[in-house]
Short mmCIF file of C-alpha atoms in Angstrom, two decimals:
data_model
loop_
_atom_site.label_atom_id
_atom_site.label_comp_id
_atom_site.label_asym_id
_atom_site.label_seq_id
_atom_site.Cartn_x
_atom_site.Cartn_y
_atom_site.Cartn_z
CA MET P 695 0.00 0.00 0.00
CA LYS P 696 2.78 2.40 0.89
CA GLU P 697 4.54 1.65 -2.43
CA GLU P 698 1.37 2.54 -4.36
CA LEU P 699 1.19 5.90 -2.58
CA ASP P 700 4.83 6.58 -3.45
CA LEU P 701 4.14 5.81 -7.13
CA GLU P 702 1.13 8.12 -7.16
CA GLU P 703 3.17 10.93 -5.61
CA LYS P 704 5.90 10.48 -8.22
CA THR P 705 3.47 10.66 -11.15
CA ASP P 706 1.96 13.89 -9.82
CA VAL P 707 5.36 15.62 -9.92
CA GLU P 708 6.23 14.92 -13.56
CA LEU P 709 7.62 17.30 -16.12
CA VAL P 710 5.17 18.90 -18.50
CA GLY P 711 5.15 17.27 -21.91
CA VAL P 712 7.12 14.17 -20.86
CA PRO P 713 4.96 11.03 -21.16
CA THR P 714 4.88 8.63 -18.26
CA GLU P 715 5.42 4.91 -18.53
CA GLU P 716 1.69 4.32 -18.75
CA ALA P 717 1.27 6.78 -21.65
CA ALA P 718 4.32 5.43 -23.46
CA GLY P 719 2.72 2.03 -23.84
CA SER P 720 4.96 0.13 -21.43
CA PRO P 721 3.72 -2.82 -19.42
CA GLY P 722 1.24 -1.59 -16.92
CA ALA P 723 -0.52 0.78 -19.31
CA GLU P 724 -3.76 -1.06 -18.56
CA LYS P 725 -3.51 0.05 -14.94
CA ALA P 726 -3.31 3.76 -15.80
CA GLU P 727 -4.77 5.82 -13.02
CA PRO P 728 -6.86 8.93 -13.68
CA GLY P 729 -4.67 12.02 -13.84
CA GLY P 730 -1.47 9.95 -13.98
CA GLY P 731 0.27 11.12 -17.16
CA LEU P 732 -0.80 12.10 -20.64
CA SER P 733 -3.71 10.27 -22.16
CA GLU P 734 -3.56 9.23 -25.79
CA GLY P 735 -5.05 11.54 -28.37
CA ASP P 736 -6.32 14.39 -26.21
CA GLY P 737 -2.98 16.23 -25.89
CA VAL P 738 -4.00 17.78 -22.57
CA VAL P 739 -1.20 18.44 -20.15
CA PRO P 740 -1.90 17.27 -16.59
CA GLY P 741 -3.29 20.21 -14.73
CA ASP P 742 -4.53 21.95 -17.90
CA GLU P 743 -7.81 20.05 -18.19
CA GLU P 744 -9.75 22.97 -16.79
CA LYS P 745 -8.10 25.43 -19.23
CA ALA P 746 -8.97 23.48 -22.35
CA GLY P 747 -12.67 22.72 -22.48
CA PRO P 748 -14.32 20.00 -24.56
CA GLY P 749 -13.83 20.57 -28.27
CA GLU P 750 -10.96 23.05 -27.73
CA LEU P 751 -7.29 22.34 -28.41
CA SER P 752 -4.82 22.30 -25.56
CA PRO P 753 -2.38 25.22 -25.48
CA ILE P 754 0.55 23.01 -26.52
CA LYS P 755 -1.34 21.50 -29.43
CA ALA P 756 -2.58 24.93 -30.50
CA PHE P 757 0.98 26.25 -30.36
CA THR P 758 2.34 23.45 -32.50
CA GLU P 759 -0.46 23.54 -35.07
CA SER P 760 0.60 25.18 -38.30
CA GLU P 761 -2.09 27.61 -39.29
CA GLY P 762 -2.03 29.06 -42.77
CA VAL P 763 1.15 27.23 -43.71
CA GLU P 764 1.02 25.76 -47.16
CA GLN P 765 2.11 22.10 -47.10
CA ARG P 766 3.56 21.30 -50.55
CA PRO P 767 6.57 19.05 -50.13
CA ASN P 768 6.43 17.82 -53.75
CA VAL P 769 8.36 20.08 -56.11
CA SER P 770 8.36 19.04 -59.73
CA LEU P 771 10.99 19.68 -62.37
CA ARG P 772 8.45 21.69 -64.33
CA GLU P 773 8.01 24.11 -61.39
CA ILE P 774 11.77 24.53 -61.06
CA LEU P 775 12.40 25.11 -64.77
CA GLY P 776 9.29 27.27 -65.18
CA GLY P 777 10.27 29.56 -62.31
CA ASP P 778 7.18 28.79 -60.23
CA ILE P 779 9.41 27.66 -57.39
CA LEU P 780 10.52 31.27 -56.85
CA THR P 781 6.98 32.22 -55.82
CA ALA P 782 6.65 29.36 -53.32
CA GLY P 783 5.99 30.48 -49.76
CA TRP P 784 8.70 28.37 -48.18
CA LEU P 785 11.31 29.79 -50.55
CA ARG P 786 10.26 33.36 -49.82
CA ARG P 787 10.46 32.69 -46.08
CA GLN P 788 13.94 31.20 -46.42
CA MET P 789 15.28 33.85 -48.82
CA GLY P 790 17.31 35.59 -46.09
CA LEU P 791 19.02 32.32 -45.17
CA ILE P 792 19.67 31.51 -48.83
CA LEU P 793 21.21 34.94 -49.42
CA LEU P 794 23.33 34.62 -46.26
CA CYS P 795 24.60 31.20 -47.37
CA THR P 796 25.33 32.57 -50.84
CA PHE P 797 27.23 35.51 -49.35
CA PHE P 798 29.32 33.19 -47.17
CA ALA P 799 30.01 30.92 -50.16
CA ILE P 800 31.24 33.90 -52.20
CA ILE P 801 33.44 35.04 -49.30
CA TYR P 802 34.80 31.50 -48.91
CA ILE P 803 35.61 31.16 -52.62
CA THR P 804 37.21 34.61 -52.76
CA ASN P 805 39.29 33.91 -49.67
CA ARG P 806 40.48 30.58 -51.06
CA TYR P 807 41.37 32.14 -54.42
CA SER P 808 43.35 34.96 -52.80
CA ALA P 809 45.12 32.46 -50.52
CA GLU P 810 46.11 30.35 -53.53
CA GLN P 811 47.39 33.43 -55.35
CA GLU P 812 49.48 34.38 -52.30
CA MET P 813 50.88 30.84 -52.09
CA ILE P 814 51.89 31.01 -55.76
CA GLU P 815 53.56 34.39 -55.13
CA ILE P 816 55.37 33.01 -52.07
CA GLU P 817 56.71 30.06 -54.06
CA LYS P 818 57.86 32.38 -56.84
CA LEU P 819 59.64 34.63 -54.34
CA LYS P 820 61.29 31.62 -52.66
CA THR P 821 62.77 30.43 -55.96
CA GLU P 822 63.90 33.97 -56.79
CA LEU P 823 65.49 34.27 -53.33
CA THR P 824 67.49 31.07 -53.79
CA GLU P 825 68.68 32.26 -57.22
CA VAL P 826 69.77 35.60 -55.75
CA ARG P 827 71.58 33.83 -52.90
CA TYR P 828 73.43 31.61 -55.36
CA ARG P 829 74.42 34.64 -57.46
CA ALA P 830 75.59 36.52 -54.36
CA LEU P 831 77.62 33.52 -53.23
CA THR P 832 79.16 33.22 -56.69
CA ARG P 833 80.05 36.95 -56.77
CA SER P 834 81.52 36.75 -53.28
CA SER P 835 83.73 33.79 -54.18
CA GLU P 836 84.84 35.49 -57.43
CA LEU P 837 85.76 38.63 -55.47
CA THR P 838 87.71 36.56 -52.96
CA VAL P 839 89.65 34.89 -55.78
CA LYS P 840 90.37 38.20 -57.56
CA THR P 841 91.57 40.01 -54.43
CA ARG P 842 94.26 37.48 -53.52
CA GLN P 843 97.74 38.91 -53.65
CA SER P 844 98.90 36.41 -56.25
CA GLN P 845 95.99 37.27 -58.55
CA ILE P 846 96.63 41.01 -58.19
CA GLU P 847 100.34 40.56 -59.04
CA LYS P 848 99.42 38.44 -62.03
CA SER P 849 97.00 41.07 -63.35
CA LEU P 850 99.64 43.82 -62.82
CA ARG P 851 102.22 41.85 -64.82
CA GLN P 852 99.76 41.37 -67.67
CA THR P 853 99.01 45.08 -67.90
CA PRO P 854 101.78 46.72 -70.05
CA ASP P 855 101.38 50.30 -68.82
CA SER P 856 101.42 49.45 -65.12
CA VAL P 857 104.46 50.64 -63.18
CA LEU P 858 103.46 48.97 -59.96
CA GLN P 859 105.54 46.11 -58.71
CA SER P 860 105.55 44.02 -55.60
CA PRO P 861 108.12 45.21 -52.99
CA LYS P 862 111.41 43.35 -52.64
CA GLU P 863 111.97 44.43 -49.01
CA PRO P 864 109.65 43.57 -46.17
CA PRO P 865 107.58 46.40 -44.71
CA PHE P 866 108.85 48.27 -41.64
CA LEU P 867 107.21 50.50 -39.06
CA ILE P 868 107.86 54.24 -38.86
CA LYS P 869 107.53 55.59 -35.40
CA SER P 870 106.33 59.13 -34.90
CA GLN P 871 107.64 61.55 -32.26
CA ASN P 872 104.54 61.15 -30.09
CA GLU P 873 105.04 57.43 -29.93
CA GLU P 874 108.73 57.78 -29.00
CA GLU P 875 107.93 60.02 -26.02
CA GLU P 876 105.51 57.63 -24.50
#
């Protein structure tokens, strides 16, 4: 007896719109007690029986009913090609979403195209940079070879009007008077 009272108390404190075990068709649906859950077909929420009189819709059912909405799920190829689909109510209601999606698609395509162009430019600049580095390295090595003392003497000997010659004596230091005093 005490268990039956506990079950009755639990069914009275149910969430609105959530069917109980009895209404869901589980075992024990034959023993459904009055006021214990949603009954099939009437759509009345427990506690709202006095609000919705006989012949009236419950507030939830009235809210979910689609009034004035045209139900035409079948769209034929003739309607699409003829342009009749553009006057359909559902298309007019969704036009903002369609335009937003189109705008985002254009932005996405433009962004991808510009990113690809930048990647191409980066690759081109990388190859140009390696070529310039190789040329700079080549010029630096050529300069190093040409500025060696042996190469300078060789070029001076080959020039007929040059009077420069390499010294026969080693260089020596000349001390100034300021250095001698210190």
